[in-house]
CSV table of C-alpha atoms and ligand atoms in Angstrom, one decimal:
chain,number,residue,atom,x,y,z
J,1,MET,CA,-155.2,-162.9,-92.0
J,2,THR,CA,-158.4,-163.5,-89.7
J,3,THR,CA,-160.5,-161.4,-87.2
J,4,LYS,CA,-161.3,-162.7,-84.1
J,5,GLN,CA,-164.6,-161.4,-82.5
J,6,PHE,CA,-165.4,-162.4,-78.9
J,7,PRO,CA,-168.8,-162.5,-77.5
J,8,LYS,CA,-170.8,-159.3,-76.9
J,9,GLY,CA,-169.9,-157.9,-73.3
J,10,PHE,CA,-166.6,-159.9,-73.3
J,11,LEU,CA,-164.4,-159.0,-70.2
J,12,TRP,CA,-161.0,-157.6,-71.1
J,13,GLY,CA,-159.2,-156.8,-67.9
J,14,ALA,CA,-156.2,-157.6,-65.7
J,15,ALA,CA,-155.6,-159.4,-62.4
J,16,THR,CA,-153.9,-159.1,-59.2
J,17,SER,CA,-153.6,-159.0,-55.4
J,18,ALA,CA,-153.5,-157.0,-52.3
J,19,PRO,CA,-150.4,-158.4,-51.0
J,20,GLN,CA,-148.7,-158.3,-54.3
J,21,THR,CA,-149.6,-154.5,-55.0
J,22,GLU,CA,-150.6,-152.5,-52.0
J,23,GLY,CA,-147.5,-152.3,-50.1
J,24,HIS,CA,-148.0,-150.4,-46.7
J,25,SER,CA,-147.9,-153.9,-45.3
J,26,LEU,CA,-147.3,-153.2,-41.7
J,27,GLU,CA,-149.1,-149.8,-41.8
J,28,ASN,CA,-152.7,-148.2,-41.7
J,29,GLY,CA,-153.7,-150.8,-39.3
J,30,LYS,CA,-152.7,-154.0,-41.1
J,31,SER,CA,-151.4,-157.0,-38.9
J,32,LYS,CA,-148.9,-159.4,-40.2
J,33,THR,CA,-149.4,-162.2,-42.7
J,34,THR,CA,-147.3,-165.1,-43.1
J,35,TRP,CA,-145.3,-163.5,-45.8
J,36,ASP,CA,-144.7,-160.3,-43.3
J,37,TYR,CA,-143.4,-163.0,-40.7
J,38,TRP,CA,-141.4,-164.7,-43.1
J,39,TYR,CA,-139.8,-162.0,-44.7
J,40,GLU,CA,-138.7,-160.7,-41.1
J,41,THR,CA,-137.4,-164.4,-39.8
J,42,SER,CA,-135.9,-165.7,-43.2
J,43,PRO,CA,-135.3,-162.7,-45.9
J,44,GLU,CA,-132.3,-164.7,-47.7
J,45,LYS,CA,-135.2,-166.7,-49.2
J,46,PHE,CA,-136.7,-163.7,-51.2
J,47,ASN,CA,-135.1,-162.6,-54.4
J,48,ASP,CA,-132.6,-159.6,-54.1
J,49,ALA,CA,-134.4,-159.2,-50.4
J,50,GLN,CA,-137.2,-157.7,-51.8
J,51,GLY,CA,-139.9,-158.4,-49.3
J,52,PRO,CA,-143.8,-157.8,-48.8
J,53,LYS,CA,-143.7,-154.3,-47.1
J,54,ASN,CA,-143.8,-152.0,-49.8
J,55,THR,CA,-144.4,-154.0,-53.0
J,56,SER,CA,-146.1,-151.5,-55.6
J,57,ASN,CA,-147.3,-148.9,-53.2
J,58,LEU,CA,-150.7,-149.0,-54.9
J,59,TYR,CA,-152.0,-148.0,-51.2
J,60,GLU,CA,-150.5,-144.5,-52.0
J,61,MET,CA,-151.0,-144.6,-55.8
J,62,TYR,CA,-154.4,-145.9,-56.7
J,63,ALA,CA,-156.3,-143.1,-57.7
J,64,GLU,CA,-153.7,-142.8,-60.5
J,65,ASP,CA,-153.8,-146.4,-61.2
J,66,CYS,CA,-157.7,-146.6,-61.5
J,67,LYS,CA,-157.1,-143.9,-64.2
J,68,ARG,CA,-154.4,-145.9,-66.1
J,69,MET,CA,-156.9,-149.1,-66.2
J,70,GLN,CA,-158.9,-146.8,-68.5
J,71,GLU,CA,-156.1,-145.5,-70.4
J,72,ILE,CA,-155.6,-149.1,-71.7
J,73,GLY,CA,-158.9,-150.3,-72.0
J,74,LEU,CA,-159.9,-152.4,-68.9
J,75,ASN,CA,-163.4,-153.1,-68.8
J,76,SER,CA,-162.9,-155.4,-65.9
J,77,TYR,CA,-160.2,-155.9,-62.9
J,78,ARG,CA,-159.7,-158.2,-60.3
J,79,THR,CA,-157.6,-157.7,-56.9
J,80,SER,CA,-158.3,-158.9,-53.5
J,81,ILE,CA,-159.0,-157.6,-50.0
J,82,ALA,CA,-156.1,-158.3,-47.5
J,83,TRP,CA,-157.9,-160.3,-44.5
J,84,ALA,CA,-155.3,-158.9,-42.0
J,85,ARG,CA,-156.1,-155.3,-43.5
J,86,LEU,CA,-159.7,-155.6,-42.9
J,87,LEU,CA,-159.8,-157.7,-39.9
J,88,PRO,CA,-156.3,-157.1,-38.0
J,89,ASP,CA,-157.3,-159.5,-35.4
J,90,GLY,CA,-160.0,-161.5,-37.2
J,91,LYS,CA,-162.5,-159.8,-35.2
J,92,THR,CA,-162.4,-156.0,-35.1
J,93,VAL,CA,-162.9,-153.9,-38.2
J,94,ASN,CA,-160.2,-151.7,-39.2
J,95,GLU,CA,-162.1,-148.4,-40.3
J,96,GLU,CA,-158.8,-147.2,-42.2
J,97,ALA,CA,-158.9,-150.2,-44.4
J,98,VAL,CA,-162.8,-149.8,-44.8
J,99,ALA,CA,-162.3,-146.3,-46.0
J,100,PHE,CA,-159.2,-147.4,-48.5
J,101,TYR,CA,-161.2,-150.3,-50.1
J,102,ARG,CA,-164.5,-148.1,-50.6
J,103,ASP,CA,-162.4,-145.5,-52.3
J,104,TYR,CA,-160.4,-147.7,-54.3
J,105,PHE,CA,-163.3,-149.6,-55.5
J,106,LYS,CA,-165.5,-146.3,-56.2
J,107,LYS,CA,-162.3,-145.1,-58.3
J,108,ILE,CA,-162.5,-148.3,-60.2
J,109,LYS,CA,-165.9,-147.9,-61.2
J,110,GLU,CA,-165.7,-144.3,-61.9
J,111,ASN,CA,-163.1,-145.2,-64.7
J,112,GLY,CA,-165.8,-147.3,-66.1
J,113,VAL,CA,-164.2,-150.9,-64.6
J,114,ALA,CA,-166.2,-153.4,-63.2
J,115,PRO,CA,-164.3,-154.8,-60.0
J,116,ILE,CA,-164.1,-158.7,-59.3
J,117,ILE,CA,-162.7,-158.9,-55.6
J,118,ASN,CA,-161.3,-161.6,-54.5
J,119,LEU,CA,-161.1,-162.5,-50.5
J,120,PHE,CA,-157.6,-164.7,-50.0
J,121,HIS,CA,-154.8,-164.5,-52.2
J,122,PHE,CA,-152.2,-166.8,-50.5
J,123,ASP,CA,-152.3,-164.1,-47.5
J,124,MET,CA,-152.8,-165.9,-44.3
J,125,PRO,CA,-153.0,-163.7,-41.1
J,126,MET,CA,-150.3,-164.5,-38.4
J,127,TRP,CA,-152.9,-164.5,-35.7
J,128,LEU,CA,-154.6,-167.4,-37.4
J,129,MET,CA,-151.2,-169.0,-38.5
J,130,GLU,CA,-150.3,-169.1,-34.7
J,131,LYS,CA,-153.4,-171.1,-34.1
J,132,GLY,CA,-152.7,-173.7,-37.1
J,133,GLY,CA,-153.8,-171.8,-40.1
J,134,TRP,CA,-155.7,-174.0,-42.6
J,135,GLU,CA,-154.7,-176.9,-40.6
J,136,ALA,CA,-157.1,-175.9,-37.8
J,137,ARG,CA,-160.9,-176.5,-38.2
J,138,GLU,CA,-161.3,-173.1,-36.9
J,139,SER,CA,-160.1,-171.4,-39.7
J,140,VAL,CA,-163.1,-172.3,-41.8
J,141,ALA,CA,-165.7,-170.0,-39.4
J,142,ALA,CA,-163.1,-167.3,-39.1
J,143,PHE,CA,-162.8,-167.0,-43.1
J,144,ALA,CA,-167.0,-167.5,-43.1
J,145,PHE,CA,-166.9,-164.3,-40.6
J,146,TYR,CA,-164.2,-162.4,-42.9
J,147,ALA,CA,-166.2,-163.0,-46.1
J,148,LYS,CA,-169.5,-162.1,-44.5
J,149,THR,CA,-167.9,-158.9,-43.2
J,150,ALA,CA,-166.6,-158.1,-46.4
J,151,PHE,CA,-169.8,-158.5,-48.3
J,152,GLU,CA,-171.5,-156.4,-45.9
J,153,LEU,CA,-169.0,-153.7,-46.1
J,154,PHE,CA,-168.6,-153.5,-49.7
J,155,GLY,CA,-171.4,-155.4,-51.5
J,156,ASP,CA,-173.5,-151.8,-52.4
J,157,LEU,CA,-170.1,-151.2,-54.6
J,158,VAL,CA,-169.1,-154.9,-55.7
J,159,THR,CA,-171.4,-157.3,-57.1
J,160,ASP,CA,-168.9,-160.0,-58.5
J,161,TRP,CA,-166.9,-161.9,-55.7
J,162,THR,CA,-164.4,-164.6,-55.7
J,163,THR,CA,-163.4,-166.8,-52.6
J,164,PHE,CA,-159.9,-168.1,-52.8
J,165,ASN,CA,-157.3,-167.4,-55.7
J,166,GLU,CA,-155.6,-170.7,-56.4
J,167,PRO,CA,-156.5,-172.7,-53.6
J,168,ILE,CA,-154.4,-175.5,-54.4
J,169,VAL,CA,-151.2,-173.4,-54.4
J,170,HIS,CA,-151.1,-172.5,-50.6
J,171,VAL,CA,-151.7,-176.5,-50.1
J,172,GLU,CA,-148.7,-177.5,-52.2
J,173,MET,CA,-146.3,-174.6,-51.5
J,174,GLY,CA,-146.9,-174.4,-47.7
J,175,TYR,CA,-147.4,-178.2,-47.3
J,176,LEU,CA,-145.5,-180.0,-49.8
J,177,TYR,CA,-143.0,-178.1,-51.6
J,178,GLY,CA,-141.4,-175.6,-49.3
J,179,TYR,CA,-142.0,-172.6,-51.1
J,180,HIS,CA,-144.7,-170.6,-48.8
J,181,TYR,CA,-144.8,-170.4,-45.1
J,182,PRO,CA,-145.2,-172.8,-42.9
J,183,ALA,CA,-142.9,-174.9,-45.7
J,184,ILE,CA,-144.1,-178.3,-43.9
J,185,VAL,CA,-143.6,-181.4,-46.1
J,186,ASP,CA,-146.6,-183.5,-45.1
J,187,PHE,CA,-149.0,-184.9,-47.6
J,188,LYS,CA,-151.5,-185.9,-45.0
J,189,LYS,CA,-151.5,-182.4,-43.5
J,190,ALA,CA,-151.5,-181.0,-47.0
J,191,VAL,CA,-154.8,-182.7,-48.0
J,192,GLN,CA,-156.3,-181.6,-44.5
J,193,VAL,CA,-155.4,-178.0,-45.6
J,194,GLY,CA,-156.9,-178.4,-48.8
J,195,TYR,CA,-160.0,-179.9,-47.2
J,196,HIS,CA,-160.4,-176.9,-44.8
J,197,THR,CA,-159.9,-174.5,-47.6
J,198,LEU,CA,-162.7,-176.1,-49.6
J,199,LEU,CA,-165.1,-175.9,-46.7
J,200,ALA,CA,-164.1,-172.4,-45.9
J,201,HIS,CA,-164.8,-171.5,-49.6
J,202,ALA,CA,-168.3,-173.3,-49.5
J,203,ALA,CA,-168.9,-171.5,-46.1
J,204,ALA,CA,-168.3,-168.2,-47.6
J,205,VAL,CA,-170.5,-168.9,-50.7
J,206,LYS,CA,-173.1,-169.8,-48.2
J,207,GLU,CA,-172.8,-166.5,-46.3
J,208,PHE,CA,-173.0,-164.7,-49.5
J,209,ARG,CA,-176.2,-166.1,-50.6
J,210,ALA,CA,-177.7,-164.6,-47.5
J,211,VAL,CA,-175.6,-161.2,-47.5
J,212,LEU,CA,-176.0,-160.6,-51.5
J,213,PRO,CA,-178.6,-162.6,-52.8
J,214,THR,CA,-178.4,-160.8,-56.3
J,215,GLY,CA,-174.8,-160.8,-56.7
J,216,LYS,CA,-172.6,-163.5,-58.3
J,217,ILE,CA,-169.7,-165.5,-56.6
J,218,GLY,CA,-167.0,-167.6,-57.9
J,219,ILE,CA,-163.6,-169.1,-57.2
J,220,ILE,CA,-160.4,-168.5,-58.9
J,221,LEU,CA,-158.3,-172.0,-59.8
J,222,ASN,CA,-154.9,-172.5,-61.6
J,223,ILE,CA,-155.8,-175.0,-64.0
J,224,THR,CA,-152.7,-176.8,-65.2
J,225,PRO,CA,-154.5,-179.5,-67.5
J,226,THR,CA,-152.7,-182.9,-67.4
J,227,TYR,CA,-151.0,-184.4,-70.5
J,228,THR,CA,-149.7,-188.2,-70.1
J,229,ARG,CA,-146.4,-189.3,-71.6
J,230,SER,CA,-148.2,-192.2,-73.8
J,231,THR,CA,-151.6,-194.3,-73.6
J,232,ASP,CA,-150.2,-196.9,-71.8
J,233,TYR,CA,-152.3,-197.9,-68.6
J,234,ALA,CA,-149.7,-196.9,-66.0
J,235,ASP,CA,-149.2,-193.4,-67.9
J,236,GLN,CA,-152.9,-193.0,-67.8
J,237,LYS,CA,-153.4,-193.9,-64.3
J,238,ALA,CA,-151.0,-191.1,-63.2
J,239,GLY,CA,-152.7,-188.7,-65.4
J,240,VAL,CA,-155.9,-189.6,-63.6
J,241,ALA,CA,-154.6,-189.2,-60.1
J,242,SER,CA,-152.6,-185.6,-61.3
J,243,ASP,CA,-156.2,-184.7,-62.4
J,244,LEU,CA,-158.0,-185.5,-59.6
J,245,LEU,CA,-155.5,-183.7,-57.1
J,246,ASN,CA,-154.7,-180.9,-59.2
J,247,THR,CA,-157.7,-180.0,-61.1
J,248,LYS,CA,-161.0,-181.6,-59.8
J,249,SER,CA,-160.3,-181.3,-56.1
J,250,PHE,CA,-161.6,-177.7,-56.0
J,251,LEU,CA,-163.4,-177.7,-59.4
J,252,ASP,CA,-165.7,-180.4,-58.8
J,253,PRO,CA,-167.2,-179.4,-55.3
J,254,ALA,CA,-167.2,-175.9,-56.4
J,255,VAL,CA,-169.6,-176.7,-59.4
J,256,HIS,CA,-171.0,-180.1,-58.8
J,257,GLY,CA,-171.4,-179.6,-55.0
J,258,LYS,CA,-169.4,-182.8,-54.0
J,259,VAL,CA,-165.8,-184.1,-53.7
J,260,SER,CA,-165.8,-187.2,-56.6
J,261,GLN,CA,-165.8,-190.5,-55.4
J,262,GLU,CA,-162.6,-191.2,-57.4
J,263,LEU,CA,-160.9,-188.7,-55.2
J,264,ILE,CA,-162.2,-190.1,-52.0
J,265,ASP,CA,-160.8,-193.4,-53.0
J,266,LEU,CA,-157.5,-192.3,-54.4
J,267,LEU,CA,-157.0,-190.5,-50.8
J,268,ALA,CA,-158.5,-193.6,-48.9
J,269,GLU,CA,-156.1,-196.1,-50.9
J,270,ASN,CA,-153.3,-193.9,-49.8
J,271,GLN,CA,-154.3,-193.1,-46.1
J,272,LEU,CA,-154.6,-189.6,-46.6
J,273,THR,CA,-158.4,-189.3,-46.0
J,274,PRO,CA,-159.1,-185.9,-44.1
J,275,LYS,CA,-161.1,-185.7,-40.9
J,276,THR,CA,-164.4,-184.6,-41.8
J,277,LYS,CA,-167.8,-184.0,-40.0
J,278,GLU,CA,-171.1,-185.0,-40.7
J,279,HIS,CA,-172.6,-181.8,-42.1
J,280,ASP,CA,-169.6,-180.8,-44.2
J,281,LYS,CA,-171.3,-182.6,-47.1
J,282,GLU,CA,-174.6,-180.3,-46.8
J,283,LEU,CA,-172.0,-177.2,-46.8
J,284,LEU,CA,-170.4,-178.4,-49.8
J,285,GLN,CA,-173.7,-178.1,-51.9
J,286,ASN,CA,-173.2,-174.3,-52.0
J,287,THR,CA,-172.0,-174.3,-55.3
J,288,VAL,CA,-170.7,-171.2,-57.5
J,289,ASP,CA,-172.1,-169.1,-60.2
J,290,PHE,CA,-168.8,-168.9,-62.2
J,291,ILE,CA,-165.3,-170.2,-62.4
J,292,GLY,CA,-162.1,-168.4,-63.2
J,293,LEU,CA,-159.2,-170.1,-64.4
J,294,ASN,CA,-155.8,-168.9,-64.2
J,295,TYR,CA,-153.8,-170.6,-66.8
J,296,TYR,CA,-149.7,-170.4,-67.5
J,297,HIS,CA,-148.7,-174.0,-68.3
J,298,PRO,CA,-149.7,-177.6,-68.8
J,299,HIS,CA,-149.0,-180.5,-66.4
J,300,ARG,CA,-147.0,-183.3,-68.3
J,301,VAL,CA,-146.8,-186.6,-66.3
J,302,LYS,CA,-145.9,-190.1,-66.5
J,303,ALA,CA,-146.3,-193.4,-64.4
J,304,PRO,CA,-143.8,-193.0,-61.0
J,305,GLN,CA,-140.9,-195.3,-61.4
J,306,ASN,CA,-140.3,-196.6,-57.8
J,307,PRO,CA,-143.4,-195.1,-55.9
J,308,ALA,CA,-143.8,-195.5,-52.3
J,309,VAL,CA,-147.3,-197.4,-51.3
J,310,PRO,CA,-149.3,-195.7,-50.1
J,311,ALA,CA,-148.0,-192.2,-51.4
J,312,LYS,CA,-145.8,-190.3,-49.3
J,313,MET,CA,-145.7,-187.5,-51.8
J,314,PRO,CA,-147.8,-186.8,-55.0
J,315,GLU,CA,-144.7,-188.0,-56.8
J,316,ASP,CA,-145.6,-191.3,-55.8
J,317,LEU,CA,-148.9,-191.0,-57.9
J,318,TYR,CA,-147.2,-189.4,-60.9
J,319,GLU,CA,-144.0,-188.0,-61.7
J,320,PRO,CA,-143.3,-184.8,-64.1
J,321,TYR,CA,-142.8,-185.7,-67.6
J,322,ASP,CA,-140.2,-183.8,-70.0
J,323,TRP,CA,-141.8,-183.5,-73.3
J,324,PRO,CA,-139.0,-183.3,-75.5
J,325,GLU,CA,-141.0,-180.8,-77.8
J,326,LYS,CA,-142.0,-178.4,-75.2
J,327,ARG,CA,-141.3,-174.7,-75.7
J,328,ILE,CA,-140.1,-173.0,-72.5
J,329,ASN,CA,-140.4,-169.3,-71.0
J,330,PRO,CA,-136.6,-169.2,-69.6
J,331,TYR,CA,-137.3,-166.9,-67.2
J,332,ARG,CA,-140.1,-168.5,-65.3
J,333,GLY,CA,-139.3,-171.9,-66.3
J,334,TRP,CA,-142.7,-172.9,-67.5
J,335,GLU,CA,-144.1,-174.8,-70.7
J,336,ILE,CA,-145.7,-172.3,-73.2
J,337,TYR,CA,-148.7,-174.4,-74.6
J,338,PRO,CA,-151.4,-172.2,-75.5
J,339,GLU,CA,-153.2,-175.4,-77.4
J,340,ALA,CA,-154.4,-176.4,-73.8
J,341,LEU,CA,-156.9,-173.2,-73.5
J,342,TYR,CA,-158.9,-174.8,-76.3
J,343,ASP,CA,-158.8,-178.2,-74.2
J,344,VAL,CA,-159.7,-176.4,-70.7
J,345,ALA,CA,-162.8,-174.7,-72.8
J,346,MET,CA,-164.2,-177.9,-73.7
J,347,MET,CA,-163.4,-179.7,-70.3
J,348,MET,CA,-165.6,-177.0,-68.9
J,349,LYS,CA,-168.3,-177.3,-71.7
J,350,ASN,CA,-168.3,-181.0,-71.2
J,351,GLU,CA,-167.8,-181.9,-67.7
J,352,TYR,CA,-168.7,-178.8,-65.9
J,353,ASN,CA,-172.5,-178.1,-67.3
J,354,ASN,CA,-171.0,-175.4,-69.4
J,355,LEU,CA,-170.9,-173.3,-66.4
J,356,PRO,CA,-170.1,-169.4,-67.2
J,357,TRP,CA,-166.0,-169.1,-66.6
J,358,PHE,CA,-163.3,-167.0,-67.8
J,359,VAL,CA,-159.8,-167.0,-68.0
J,360,SER,CA,-158.8,-165.1,-64.6
J,361,GLU,CA,-155.1,-165.0,-65.5
J,362,ASN,CA,-153.0,-165.6,-68.3
J,363,GLY,CA,-149.4,-163.8,-68.8
J,364,MET,CA,-145.7,-164.0,-69.5
J,365,GLY,CA,-143.0,-163.0,-66.6
J,366,VAL,CA,-139.9,-161.7,-68.4
J,367,ALA,CA,-136.6,-160.8,-66.4
J,368,ASP,CA,-134.6,-157.5,-67.3
J,369,GLU,CA,-137.3,-156.1,-69.2
J,370,GLU,CA,-135.5,-152.9,-69.3
J,371,ARG,CA,-133.2,-154.4,-72.4
J,372,PHE,CA,-136.2,-153.7,-74.3
J,373,MET,CA,-136.9,-150.3,-73.7
J,374,ASP,CA,-136.8,-148.0,-76.5
J,375,GLU,CA,-135.5,-144.2,-76.6
J,376,LYS,CA,-139.2,-142.9,-75.6
J,377,GLY,CA,-138.7,-145.0,-72.5
J,378,MET,CA,-141.1,-147.4,-73.4
J,379,ILE,CA,-140.9,-151.2,-73.0
J,380,GLN,CA,-141.5,-153.3,-76.5
J,381,ASP,CA,-142.8,-156.3,-75.3
J,382,ASP,CA,-143.6,-158.0,-78.4
J,383,TYR,CA,-142.8,-161.3,-76.8
J,384,ARG,CA,-146.0,-160.7,-74.5
J,385,ILE,CA,-148.4,-159.7,-77.2
J,386,GLU,CA,-147.4,-162.8,-78.9
J,387,PHE,CA,-148.0,-164.9,-76.1
J,388,MET,CA,-151.4,-163.3,-75.5
J,389,VAL,CA,-152.6,-163.5,-79.1
J,390,GLU,CA,-151.4,-167.6,-79.2
J,391,HIS,CA,-153.6,-168.0,-76.2
J,392,LEU,CA,-156.3,-165.8,-77.5
J,393,ASN,CA,-156.7,-167.7,-80.7
J,394,TYR,CA,-157.1,-171.3,-78.7
J,395,LEU,CA,-159.5,-169.5,-76.3
J,396,HIS,CA,-161.5,-168.2,-79.3
J,397,LYS,CA,-162.0,-171.6,-81.1
J,398,GLY,CA,-163.1,-172.9,-77.8
J,399,ILE,CA,-166.0,-170.0,-77.5
J,400,GLU,CA,-166.7,-170.9,-81.5
J,401,ALA,CA,-167.0,-174.6,-80.3
J,402,GLY,CA,-169.5,-173.4,-77.7
J,403,SER,CA,-167.7,-173.1,-74.5
J,404,ASN,CA,-169.5,-170.6,-72.1
J,405,CYS,CA,-166.2,-168.1,-71.4
J,406,PHE,CA,-167.2,-164.7,-70.8
J,407,GLY,CA,-163.6,-163.0,-70.2
J,408,TYR,CA,-159.9,-162.9,-70.5
J,409,HIS,CA,-158.0,-161.4,-67.7
J,410,THR,CA,-154.2,-161.0,-68.1
J,411,TRP,CA,-151.4,-161.4,-65.3
J,412,THR,CA,-150.9,-158.3,-64.9
J,413,PHE,CA,-152.0,-154.7,-64.7
J,414,ILE,CA,-149.0,-153.0,-63.4
J,415,ASP,CA,-145.8,-154.9,-62.6
J,416,CYS,CA,-146.1,-156.4,-59.0
J,417,TRP,CA,-144.1,-158.3,-56.2
J,418,SER,CA,-144.3,-162.0,-56.7
J,419,TRP,CA,-143.4,-163.8,-53.6
J,420,LEU,CA,-140.1,-165.5,-53.5
J,421,ASN,CA,-139.4,-164.0,-56.7
J,422,GLY,CA,-139.8,-160.4,-55.5
J,423,TYR,CA,-139.6,-158.3,-58.9
J,424,ARG,CA,-137.5,-160.7,-60.9
J,425,ASN,CA,-140.2,-161.4,-63.8
J,426,ARG,CA,-142.3,-158.7,-64.8
J,427,TYR,CA,-145.8,-159.2,-66.0
J,428,GLY,CA,-147.2,-156.0,-66.1
J,429,PHE,CA,-148.9,-153.6,-68.9
J,430,TYR,CA,-147.3,-151.0,-67.0
J,431,ARG,CA,-143.6,-151.2,-65.7
J,432,VAL,CA,-142.9,-150.2,-62.2
J,433,ASP,CA,-139.4,-148.4,-61.7
J,434,LEU,CA,-138.3,-149.5,-58.1
J,435,GLU,CA,-135.4,-147.1,-58.3
J,436,ASP,CA,-137.9,-144.0,-59.3
J,437,HIS,CA,-140.8,-144.0,-56.4
J,438,TYR,CA,-142.4,-146.9,-58.1
J,439,LYS,CA,-143.0,-144.7,-61.3
J,440,ARG,CA,-145.4,-146.5,-63.7
J,441,SER,CA,-144.6,-146.5,-67.5
J,442,LEU,CA,-147.0,-148.0,-70.2
J,443,LYS,CA,-145.5,-150.8,-72.3
J,444,LYS,CA,-146.5,-151.5,-75.7
J,445,SER,CA,-148.6,-154.5,-75.0
J,446,GLY,CA,-151.0,-152.0,-72.9
J,447,LEU,CA,-151.6,-150.2,-75.9
J,448,TRP,CA,-152.2,-153.4,-78.1
J,449,PHE,CA,-154.4,-154.6,-75.3
J,450,LYS,CA,-156.5,-151.4,-75.5
J,451,GLU,CA,-156.9,-151.7,-79.2
J,452,VAL,CA,-158.1,-155.5,-78.5
J,453,SER,CA,-160.7,-154.3,-75.8
J,454,GLN,CA,-161.9,-151.6,-78.0
J,455,ASN,CA,-162.5,-153.6,-80.8
J,456,ASN,CA,-163.8,-156.5,-78.9
J,457,GLY,CA,-161.2,-158.6,-81.0
J,458,TYR,CA,-158.5,-158.6,-83.0
J,459,THR,CA,-156.9,-159.4,-86.5
J,460,ASP,CA,-154.3,-162.1,-86.1
J,461,ALA,CA,-152.0,-161.8,-89.2
J,462,SER,CA,-150.4,-165.3,-88.4
J,463,SER,CA,-153.5,-167.4,-88.8
J,464,THR,CA,-155.2,-167.8,-92.6
Z,1,LIG,C1,-150.2,-167.2,-60.1
Z,1,LIG,C2,-150.5,-165.9,-58.9
Z,1,LIG,C3,-150.2,-164.9,-58.7
Z,1,LIG,C4,-148.9,-164.8,-59.6
Z,1,LIG,C5,-148.7,-165.5,-61.0
Z,1,LIG,C6,-147.7,-165.4,-61.5
Z,1,LIG,O1,-150.2,-168.2,-59.8
Z,1,LIG,O2,-152.1,-166.2,-58.6
Z,1,LIG,O3,-150.2,-164.4,-57.9
Z,1,LIG,O4,-147.9,-164.6,-58.6
Z,1,LIG,O5,-149.1,-166.7,-60.6
Z,1,LIG,O6,-146.7,-166.4,-61.0
Z,1,LIG,P1,-145.1,-165.7,-60.3
Z,1,LIG,O7,-145.2,-164.3,-59.7
Z,1,LIG,O8,-145.2,-167.0,-59.3
Z,1,LIG,O9,-143.9,-165.7,-61.6
């Protein structure tokens, strides 16, 4: 048995997002996002026809939900603002949204919880999508205006901000693999979309420095650390390409203020170079104060067998490798590999100036959790506790080795809606009962997390 103690002031929290929790998606002045539109036009794509309209009804239940944060010991919490709620036409402020978010953020704080507020979580407003979304250069200025507006309206309540959640995801899912609208498959467009997103991020950071010079701003990236099949040259080369596209594409500019030459070369070799403008390099020098890393699973790759040259898809640069020893979360299909958190911690220390960072999402989605409900109605989610302890053990090891990690946020606080998967896999510390007015009920993991947060650590019975 060992006690794992975390650094003083460590953030113990949970993350979620506006579209996945608020509901009232087409009410209170909010305009449509691509999710509303997609559900309207292709409801069959969504698990059990569960769309974005109501999600977890936080819009009505936030006051009670904020008390629930305190009940399970959260000292910090990340959510996002819905762009289409705050600026329904991209220009005019929706006063109802301002009142809602102001009260929500106040109540979070009244419960002793520090808010970290994110600006974009896959929820592209439809009015901008109609102009080309991130494919169009004008998305950069539109986002910068939204960011500035949000900083001005809420900067007295919120000091810690992030620009994007997992920007590579709307690039991949919307422009390579068909899981997000507009479900285009086009590597070159995907790169352009990624590039505009990167510029939009940097432009928001620039606005931030002018509006809130004493605040802190970061970006949330999904980290899927690359592990290669072997040390052979071809596998290693595949690993380098995967790392450049999936990890370094946003992390390098966010921290170092520029896109790496290796990535520029890789894109050029494959005729994927995006359209740029002269002053872009200057804009990219707007670096962040901290990084959030969402970690769920590693990325195992091998050399592609018959690659198209130049590459037509990322799989022409690296192919997925099925590691025979893998452990899988069968509900989500993702590999469970907690060891990676130590490697990530070392990467931040050694390659990113040991910039302050936190685990901004980590968690385990499980289907049909009602199977684990005890006679008092509490879900006994020991599997989730085990999952988190395993990950925290490796994170702790990384911190002991000197990595500057300041927090651990789980996904998620209260069961929430998950894009095409709807409510299939549940992640929360609280269950949401969709049959009973979104009633929330505490799971065992919530009680466990409270103890961890209060003790700023835990005793791990499995390690010596
Ligand atoms: C992250 C996203 C979240 C959330 C989570 C769980 O990538 O930031 O929005 O959805 O993954 O994944 P999923 O909901 O797909 O099971």
